[in-house]
Short mmCIF file of C-alpha atoms and ligand atoms in Angstrom, two decimals:
data_model
loop_
_atom_site.label_atom_id
_atom_site.label_comp_id
_atom_site.label_asym_id
_atom_site.label_seq_id
_atom_site.Cartn_x
_atom_site.Cartn_y
_atom_site.Cartn_z
CA MET A 201 247.00 170.08 226.63
CA LEU A 202 250.51 170.47 225.40
CA PHE A 203 251.22 170.40 221.71
CA PHE A 204 250.21 173.73 220.28
CA ARG A 205 250.22 176.21 223.12
CA ARG A 206 249.21 179.60 221.84
CA LYS A 207 250.84 182.45 223.73
CA LYS A 208 254.54 182.15 224.27
CA PRO A 209 257.87 183.86 224.75
CA GLU A 210 260.74 183.52 222.26
CA LEU A 211 261.66 179.90 221.83
CA LEU A 212 264.75 177.85 221.27
CA GLY A 213 264.30 174.96 218.88
CA ILE A 214 265.67 171.80 220.49
CA ASP A 215 265.82 168.66 218.36
CA ILE A 216 266.65 165.49 220.28
CA SER A 217 267.49 162.95 217.59
CA THR A 218 268.95 159.46 217.86
CA VAL A 219 272.56 160.57 217.92
CA ALA A 220 272.62 164.26 218.71
CA VAL A 221 270.99 167.22 220.41
CA LYS A 222 270.62 170.22 218.12
CA LEU A 223 269.79 173.72 219.30
CA LEU A 224 268.78 176.74 217.26
CA GLU A 225 267.72 180.27 218.12
CA LEU A 226 266.23 182.58 215.50
CA SER A 227 265.16 186.19 215.76
CA LYS A 228 263.35 188.41 213.33
CA VAL A 229 264.86 191.62 211.96
CA GLY A 230 262.23 193.39 209.87
CA SER A 231 261.01 190.71 207.50
CA HIS A 232 264.20 188.67 207.77
CA PHE A 233 265.02 185.84 210.09
CA ARG A 234 268.39 185.95 211.77
CA VAL A 235 270.30 183.01 213.23
CA GLU A 236 271.28 184.08 216.74
CA SER A 237 272.85 180.91 218.06
CA TYR A 238 273.07 177.24 217.40
CA GLY A 239 274.82 174.15 218.61
CA VAL A 240 275.06 170.44 217.93
CA ALA A 241 276.22 167.92 220.53
CA PRO A 242 276.57 164.19 219.96
CA LEU A 243 274.75 161.77 222.28
CA PRO A 244 276.42 158.67 223.69
CA PRO A 245 275.19 155.41 222.11
CA ASP A 246 271.87 154.02 223.40
CA THR A 247 270.56 157.20 225.03
CA VAL A 248 267.75 157.22 222.46
CA VAL A 249 266.65 153.77 221.30
CA ASP A 250 263.91 153.36 218.69
CA LYS A 251 263.06 157.02 219.28
CA ASN A 252 262.51 156.44 223.00
CA ILE A 253 264.66 158.31 225.46
CA THR A 254 266.28 155.72 227.71
CA ARG A 255 268.62 157.94 229.76
CA VAL A 256 266.87 161.20 230.38
CA GLU A 257 269.45 162.64 232.79
CA VAL A 258 272.27 162.08 230.27
CA ILE A 259 270.28 163.98 227.68
CA GLY A 260 269.48 166.72 230.19
CA ASN A 261 273.20 167.22 230.83
CA ILE A 262 273.99 167.34 227.15
CA ILE A 263 271.26 169.90 226.48
CA LYS A 264 272.68 171.98 229.32
CA ALA A 265 276.14 171.81 227.72
CA VAL A 266 274.89 172.73 224.27
CA VAL A 267 272.90 175.67 225.68
CA LYS A 268 276.04 176.94 227.37
CA GLN A 269 278.22 176.44 224.32
CA SER A 270 275.70 178.22 222.08
CA GLY A 271 275.63 181.33 224.27
CA THR A 272 271.84 181.65 224.07
CA ARG A 273 269.99 183.43 226.85
CA LEU A 274 266.57 181.97 226.07
CA LYS A 275 264.98 179.76 228.70
CA HIS A 276 261.93 178.54 226.80
CA ALA A 277 261.95 175.94 224.09
CA ALA A 278 260.04 174.00 221.50
CA VAL A 279 260.78 170.26 221.19
CA ALA A 280 259.27 167.62 218.99
CA VAL A 281 258.14 164.04 219.27
CA PRO A 282 258.76 161.78 216.27
CA GLY A 283 255.84 161.52 213.87
CA SER A 284 255.81 157.75 214.31
CA THR A 285 254.86 158.18 217.98
CA VAL A 286 251.85 160.33 217.19
CA ILE A 287 248.28 159.61 216.22
CA THR A 288 246.41 162.31 214.33
CA LYS A 289 242.78 162.53 213.43
CA MET A 290 240.81 165.22 211.63
CA ILE A 291 237.40 165.78 213.22
CA SER A 292 234.59 168.20 212.51
CA MET A 293 233.21 170.38 215.33
CA PRO A 294 230.57 173.13 215.58
CA ALA A 295 232.05 176.49 214.57
CA ALA A 296 230.08 178.32 217.26
CA LEU A 297 232.13 176.93 220.15
CA ASN A 298 234.69 179.21 221.73
CA GLU A 299 238.18 177.86 222.52
CA ASP A 300 237.29 176.69 226.04
CA GLU A 301 234.07 175.03 224.93
CA LEU A 302 235.89 173.37 222.07
CA GLU A 303 238.53 172.04 224.44
CA ALA A 304 235.90 170.68 226.83
CA GLN A 305 233.97 169.06 224.00
CA ILE A 306 237.07 167.46 222.52
CA GLU A 307 238.06 166.04 225.90
CA LEU A 308 234.63 164.48 226.20
CA GLU A 309 234.74 162.93 222.76
CA ALA A 310 238.43 162.13 222.38
CA ASP A 311 238.18 158.52 223.51
CA GLN A 312 236.21 157.76 220.35
CA TYR A 313 239.20 158.73 218.25
CA ILE A 314 242.24 157.71 220.28
CA PRO A 315 243.03 154.02 220.76
CA TYR A 316 244.63 154.52 224.20
CA ALA A 317 243.27 155.24 227.65
CA LEU A 318 243.02 159.03 227.82
CA ASP A 319 245.04 159.27 231.03
CA GLU A 320 247.95 157.67 229.13
CA VAL A 321 248.11 160.27 226.36
CA SER A 322 249.00 163.89 225.84
CA LEU A 323 246.37 165.36 223.64
CA ASP A 324 246.02 168.64 221.79
CA PHE A 325 244.19 170.08 218.83
CA VAL A 326 244.52 172.80 216.26
CA VAL A 327 241.70 174.39 214.30
CA GLN A 328 242.29 174.03 210.54
CA GLY A 329 239.40 176.06 209.11
CA PRO A 330 235.82 175.63 207.91
CA THR A 331 234.74 172.09 207.04
CA ALA A 332 234.32 171.80 203.26
CA LYS A 333 230.70 171.72 202.14
CA THR A 334 229.34 171.66 205.72
CA PRO A 335 228.24 175.05 206.98
CA ASN A 336 228.81 176.03 210.62
CA MET A 337 231.38 173.30 211.20
CA ILE A 338 235.16 173.54 211.47
CA ASP A 339 237.90 170.98 210.85
CA VAL A 340 239.98 170.32 213.93
CA LEU A 341 243.20 168.31 213.88
CA LEU A 342 243.55 166.11 216.96
CA VAL A 343 247.06 165.05 217.89
CA ALA A 344 247.83 162.49 220.58
CA SER A 345 251.01 160.86 221.78
CA ARG A 346 251.65 158.54 224.71
CA LYS A 347 252.45 160.60 227.77
CA GLU A 348 255.95 159.21 228.23
CA ASN A 349 257.02 160.36 224.74
CA VAL A 350 256.11 163.88 225.68
CA GLU A 351 257.13 163.82 229.32
CA ASP A 352 260.63 162.41 228.73
CA ARG A 353 261.39 165.29 226.43
CA VAL A 354 259.90 167.88 228.75
CA THR A 355 261.90 166.41 231.65
CA ALA A 356 265.16 166.41 229.68
CA LEU A 357 264.66 170.11 229.00
CA GLU A 358 263.80 170.81 232.64
CA LEU A 359 267.00 169.11 233.74
CA ALA A 360 268.83 171.58 231.51
CA GLY A 361 266.99 174.54 233.05
CA LEU A 362 264.64 175.03 230.08
CA LYS A 363 260.87 175.11 229.96
CA ALA A 364 259.18 173.24 227.13
CA GLU A 365 256.55 175.68 225.89
CA ILE A 366 255.67 173.67 222.83
CA VAL A 367 255.83 169.98 222.11
CA ASP A 368 255.49 169.80 218.35
CA VAL A 369 255.63 166.88 215.93
CA GLU A 370 258.85 166.39 213.91
CA SER A 371 257.04 166.18 210.59
CA TYR A 372 255.29 169.51 211.22
CA ALA A 373 258.64 171.10 212.06
CA ILE A 374 260.06 169.74 208.81
CA GLU A 375 257.08 171.11 206.87
CA HIS A 376 257.81 174.50 208.38
CA SER A 377 261.46 174.42 207.27
CA CYS A 378 260.51 173.09 203.86
CA ALA A 379 258.31 176.13 203.31
CA LEU A 380 261.42 178.31 203.72
CA ILE A 381 263.33 176.22 201.22
CA LEU A 382 260.50 176.32 198.69
CA ASP A 383 260.52 180.12 199.00
CA GLN A 384 264.20 180.12 198.04
CA PHE A 385 263.26 178.69 194.63
CA PRO A 386 260.11 180.58 193.65
CA ASP A 387 260.45 179.78 189.96
CA ARG A 388 260.83 176.08 190.67
CA GLU A 389 257.73 175.69 192.72
CA ALA A 390 255.29 173.82 190.56
CA SER A 391 252.08 172.00 191.19
CA ARG A 392 254.04 168.79 191.27
CA ALA A 393 255.22 166.89 194.29
CA ILE A 394 258.62 167.52 195.86
CA ALA A 395 260.58 164.90 197.78
CA VAL A 396 262.43 165.68 200.97
CA ALA A 397 264.96 162.94 201.70
CA ASP A 398 266.48 163.12 205.16
CA VAL A 399 269.47 160.83 205.48
CA GLY A 400 270.45 160.94 209.13
CA ALA A 401 272.64 158.70 211.24
CA THR A 402 270.31 155.75 211.69
CA VAL A 403 267.14 156.64 209.82
CA THR A 404 266.42 157.72 206.26
CA THR A 405 263.05 159.38 205.85
CA LEU A 406 261.40 160.24 202.58
CA ASN A 407 258.68 162.86 202.87
CA ILE A 408 256.68 163.92 199.85
CA VAL A 409 255.50 167.52 200.01
CA HIS A 410 252.63 168.73 197.89
CA ASP A 411 251.01 172.15 198.27
CA ARG A 412 253.39 172.67 201.20
CA GLN A 413 252.07 169.73 203.14
CA ILE A 414 253.55 166.33 203.73
CA ILE A 415 251.37 163.82 201.93
CA TYR A 416 253.52 160.71 202.26
CA THR A 417 256.24 159.47 204.61
CA ARG A 418 258.43 156.40 204.50
CA GLU A 419 261.18 155.56 206.98
CA GLN A 420 264.00 153.09 206.54
CA SER A 421 266.62 152.15 209.07
CA PHE A 422 269.62 153.28 207.09
CA GLY A 423 272.04 156.17 207.56
CA GLY A 424 275.50 157.56 208.13
CA LYS A 425 276.14 155.18 211.01
CA GLN A 426 276.61 152.42 208.46
CA LEU A 427 279.40 154.44 206.84
CA THR A 428 281.00 155.12 210.22
CA GLU A 429 280.94 151.40 211.02
CA GLU A 430 282.51 150.52 207.66
CA ILE A 431 285.32 152.98 208.35
CA GLN A 432 285.82 151.50 211.82
CA LYS A 433 286.05 147.98 210.48
CA ARG A 434 288.31 148.77 207.56
CA TYR A 435 290.79 151.03 209.36
CA GLY A 436 290.54 149.75 212.93
CA LEU A 437 289.29 153.05 214.36
CA SER A 438 287.02 153.76 217.30
CA TYR A 439 283.49 154.99 216.67
CA GLU A 440 284.48 158.56 217.55
CA GLU A 441 287.64 158.49 215.40
CA ALA A 442 285.72 157.12 212.44
CA GLY A 443 283.02 159.78 212.84
CA LEU A 444 285.64 162.54 212.83
CA ALA A 445 287.60 161.09 209.90
CA LYS A 446 284.40 160.92 207.89
CA LYS A 447 283.85 164.66 208.33
CA HIS A 448 287.40 165.96 208.31
CA GLY A 449 289.21 163.54 205.99
CA GLY A 450 292.65 161.98 206.42
CA LEU A 451 291.65 158.45 205.45
CA PRO A 452 293.76 156.33 203.03
CA ASP A 453 293.29 156.69 199.27
CA ASN A 454 291.16 153.59 198.92
CA TYR A 455 288.47 155.17 201.15
CA GLY A 456 286.87 157.05 198.24
CA PRO A 457 286.43 154.25 195.73
CA GLU A 458 286.04 151.32 198.12
CA ILE A 459 283.91 152.73 200.93
CA LEU A 460 282.47 156.15 200.16
CA GLU A 461 281.29 155.42 196.59
CA PRO A 462 279.39 152.26 197.60
CA PHE A 463 277.81 154.22 200.45
CA LYS A 464 276.68 157.01 198.09
CA ASN A 465 275.27 154.33 195.86
CA ALA A 466 273.38 152.83 198.79
CA VAL A 467 271.94 156.26 199.67
CA ALA A 468 270.74 156.74 196.09
CA GLN A 469 269.18 153.28 196.09
CA GLN A 470 267.39 153.81 199.40
CA ILE A 471 265.92 157.09 198.20
CA GLY A 472 265.05 155.57 194.82
CA ARG A 473 263.26 152.67 196.45
CA SER A 474 261.17 154.91 198.72
CA LEU A 475 260.29 157.07 195.73
CA GLN A 476 259.09 153.99 193.87
CA PHE A 477 256.91 153.06 196.84
CA PHE A 478 255.39 156.53 196.81
CA LEU A 479 254.87 156.68 193.05
CA SER A 480 253.27 153.25 192.92
CA SER A 481 250.78 154.22 195.62
CA SER A 482 249.79 157.63 194.29
CA ALA A 483 248.51 159.44 191.21
CA HIS A 484 251.76 161.43 190.94
CA ARG A 485 253.94 160.39 188.00
CA ASN A 486 257.16 161.87 189.31
CA VAL A 487 258.64 164.39 191.71
CA GLU A 488 259.87 167.81 190.63
CA TYR A 489 263.10 167.66 192.62
CA ILE A 490 264.58 166.21 195.78
CA ILE A 491 265.54 168.34 198.75
CA LEU A 492 268.35 166.41 200.40
CA ALA A 493 268.52 166.86 204.17
CA GLY A 494 270.11 165.17 207.18
CA GLY A 495 273.80 164.96 208.06
CA CYS A 496 274.63 162.77 205.07
CA ALA A 497 273.61 165.59 202.72
CA SER A 498 276.94 167.20 203.73
CA ILE A 499 278.97 164.40 202.12
CA PRO A 500 280.82 166.14 199.25
CA GLY A 501 279.43 165.26 195.83
CA ILE A 502 276.49 163.22 197.10
CA ASP A 503 274.02 165.50 195.32
CA ASP A 504 275.61 164.91 191.91
CA TYR A 505 275.75 161.20 192.56
CA ILE A 506 272.04 160.95 193.38
CA ASP A 507 271.10 163.26 190.53
CA LYS A 508 273.01 161.06 188.05
CA SER A 509 271.71 157.86 189.48
CA LEU A 510 268.03 158.80 189.79
CA GLY A 511 267.82 161.48 187.11
CA ILE A 512 266.08 163.92 189.46
CA PRO A 513 267.53 167.35 190.32
CA ILE A 514 268.83 167.65 193.89
CA ILE A 515 268.80 170.67 196.17
CA ILE A 516 270.83 170.43 199.37
CA ALA A 517 268.62 171.65 202.19
CA ASN A 518 269.74 174.94 203.68
CA PRO A 519 266.91 176.56 205.60
CA PHE A 520 269.25 179.46 206.45
CA ALA A 521 270.19 180.45 202.89
CA ASP A 522 268.10 183.64 203.02
CA MET A 523 268.69 184.42 206.68
CA LEU A 524 270.93 186.97 208.34
CA LEU A 525 273.59 185.62 210.67
CA SER A 526 274.66 186.98 214.03
CA PRO A 527 278.40 187.79 214.07
CA ARG A 528 278.70 184.97 216.62
CA ILE A 529 277.87 182.41 213.93
CA GLN A 530 280.58 180.91 211.73
CA PRO A 531 278.97 180.76 208.27
CA GLN A 532 281.09 177.84 207.07
CA ARG A 533 280.20 175.73 210.08
CA LEU A 534 276.52 176.57 209.86
CA ASN A 535 276.48 175.75 206.14
CA ASN A 536 277.95 172.37 206.82
CA ASP A 537 275.45 171.59 209.58
CA ALA A 538 272.44 173.20 207.88
CA PRO A 539 270.95 170.09 206.20
CA ALA A 540 270.82 168.36 209.59
CA LEU A 541 269.00 171.30 211.21
CA MET A 542 265.65 171.08 209.45
CA THR A 543 263.76 169.93 212.54
CA ALA A 544 265.55 172.36 214.88
CA CYS A 545 264.79 175.19 212.45
CA GLY A 546 261.10 174.30 212.18
CA LEU A 547 260.93 174.30 215.98
CA ALA A 548 262.72 177.63 216.34
CA LEU A 549 260.27 179.11 213.82
CA ARG A 550 257.45 178.43 216.29
CA SER A 551 258.47 181.69 218.01
CA PHE A 552 256.91 183.58 215.11
CA ASP A 553 253.55 181.81 214.64
N1 ATP B 690 280.31 166.59 206.63
C1 ATP B 690 279.86 165.33 206.80
N2 ATP B 690 280.36 164.33 206.06
C2 ATP B 690 279.92 163.07 206.21
N3 ATP B 690 278.99 162.70 207.10
C3 ATP B 690 278.46 163.65 207.86
C4 ATP B 690 278.85 165.02 207.76
N4 ATP B 690 278.13 165.73 208.66
C5 ATP B 690 277.32 164.84 209.28
N5 ATP B 690 277.52 163.59 208.81
C6 ATP B 690 276.87 162.35 209.25
O1 ATP B 690 275.47 162.55 209.32
C7 ATP B 690 274.92 161.73 210.34
C8 ATP B 690 274.11 162.59 211.29
O2 ATP B 690 273.04 163.14 210.57
P1 ATP B 690 271.82 163.79 211.33
O3 ATP B 690 272.33 164.81 212.27
O4 ATP B 690 270.86 164.21 210.30
O5 ATP B 690 271.27 162.51 212.11
P2 ATP B 690 270.21 162.46 213.28
O6 ATP B 690 269.01 163.23 212.87
O7 ATP B 690 270.90 162.87 214.53
O8 ATP B 690 269.93 160.91 213.38
P3 ATP B 690 268.59 160.12 213.06
O9 ATP B 690 267.92 160.84 211.94
O10 ATP B 690 269.10 158.76 212.67
O11 ATP B 690 267.82 160.14 214.32
C9 ATP B 690 276.07 161.09 211.07
O12 ATP B 690 276.23 159.76 210.62
C10 ATP B 690 277.25 161.98 210.66
O13 ATP B 690 278.46 161.29 210.68
MG1 MG B 691 267.25 162.87 211.85
#
């Protein structure tokens, strides 16, 4: 059993994405969260392919480096497996069972629900509450992922001297961070659906959140890497040079109109298309607003562009907007990285369950 371990020390959130390792440590001061440390370190190409870790020792070394650079003292961590590698199933169990009995019963019955041999999966469960309309039964969420998805991440952390206390699911971590963002806009929270568009390096994910839960997810292989590659081609730069120029500027005048504008347009179209898919498959007529996350949310002016093009208000994701910051943290840097830290933040929040 691994996913939702109950008792735990303070945890670092470690997000291993396709192109970077992101670390975040939060503490709680009274009723406020405080950012204690964070770090982002790029991964070499092809260390994570189709969400599978291919070079675990490389990732271990990079986690070690980012831990050192962040200055954190924590040795325990929460990581996540991608939602697409996970199977979930809601089952109903007798309410009278205690935790151990429930665990034993679920292990006995799990093969009915999971389409893999049980010795090939990591399995865990979390009790959701009473089953509607059925007395004496409780809803239990079963979560299973192939062992290697879990073990590669646990091993990468071990190589960096960290212990994985929790292996969460990325979408649950994002839900957690979204809740913070919704709290930042109390007057805007309506009964309508809210879109969370995460435009990363290689993947763009549209999650629809309703009543604080993700009710729809669509992934497309599209992201900032396309922009980096355009810059490389046009100006004859290396991948690293192009990545830096994209963030820090210094490109010729034609970059804006000829490369960046078409990319912003492509982002708006990708999000628009996913929204159409959602709307055509659901009873919702529209979304209230879009929370824009992922590294590409830091492209200046992208929010206005999407707002104009789709006619839906945009909020740039900043899960730290209401948090205190340790003096070690540079606010400007954190602000710029914040939209890309939704998963890391949701994981770090697991310290306070
Ligand atoms: N200030 C910025 N301006 C432009 N692009 C940026 C900026 N900051 C980050 N990016 C781009 O955002 C992308 C990284 O985003 P993010 O960290 O969300 O991706 P990821 O989660 O690691 O990747 P994936 O979601 O594909 O697994 C990169 O392409 C990076 O160049
Ligand atoms: Mg991402």
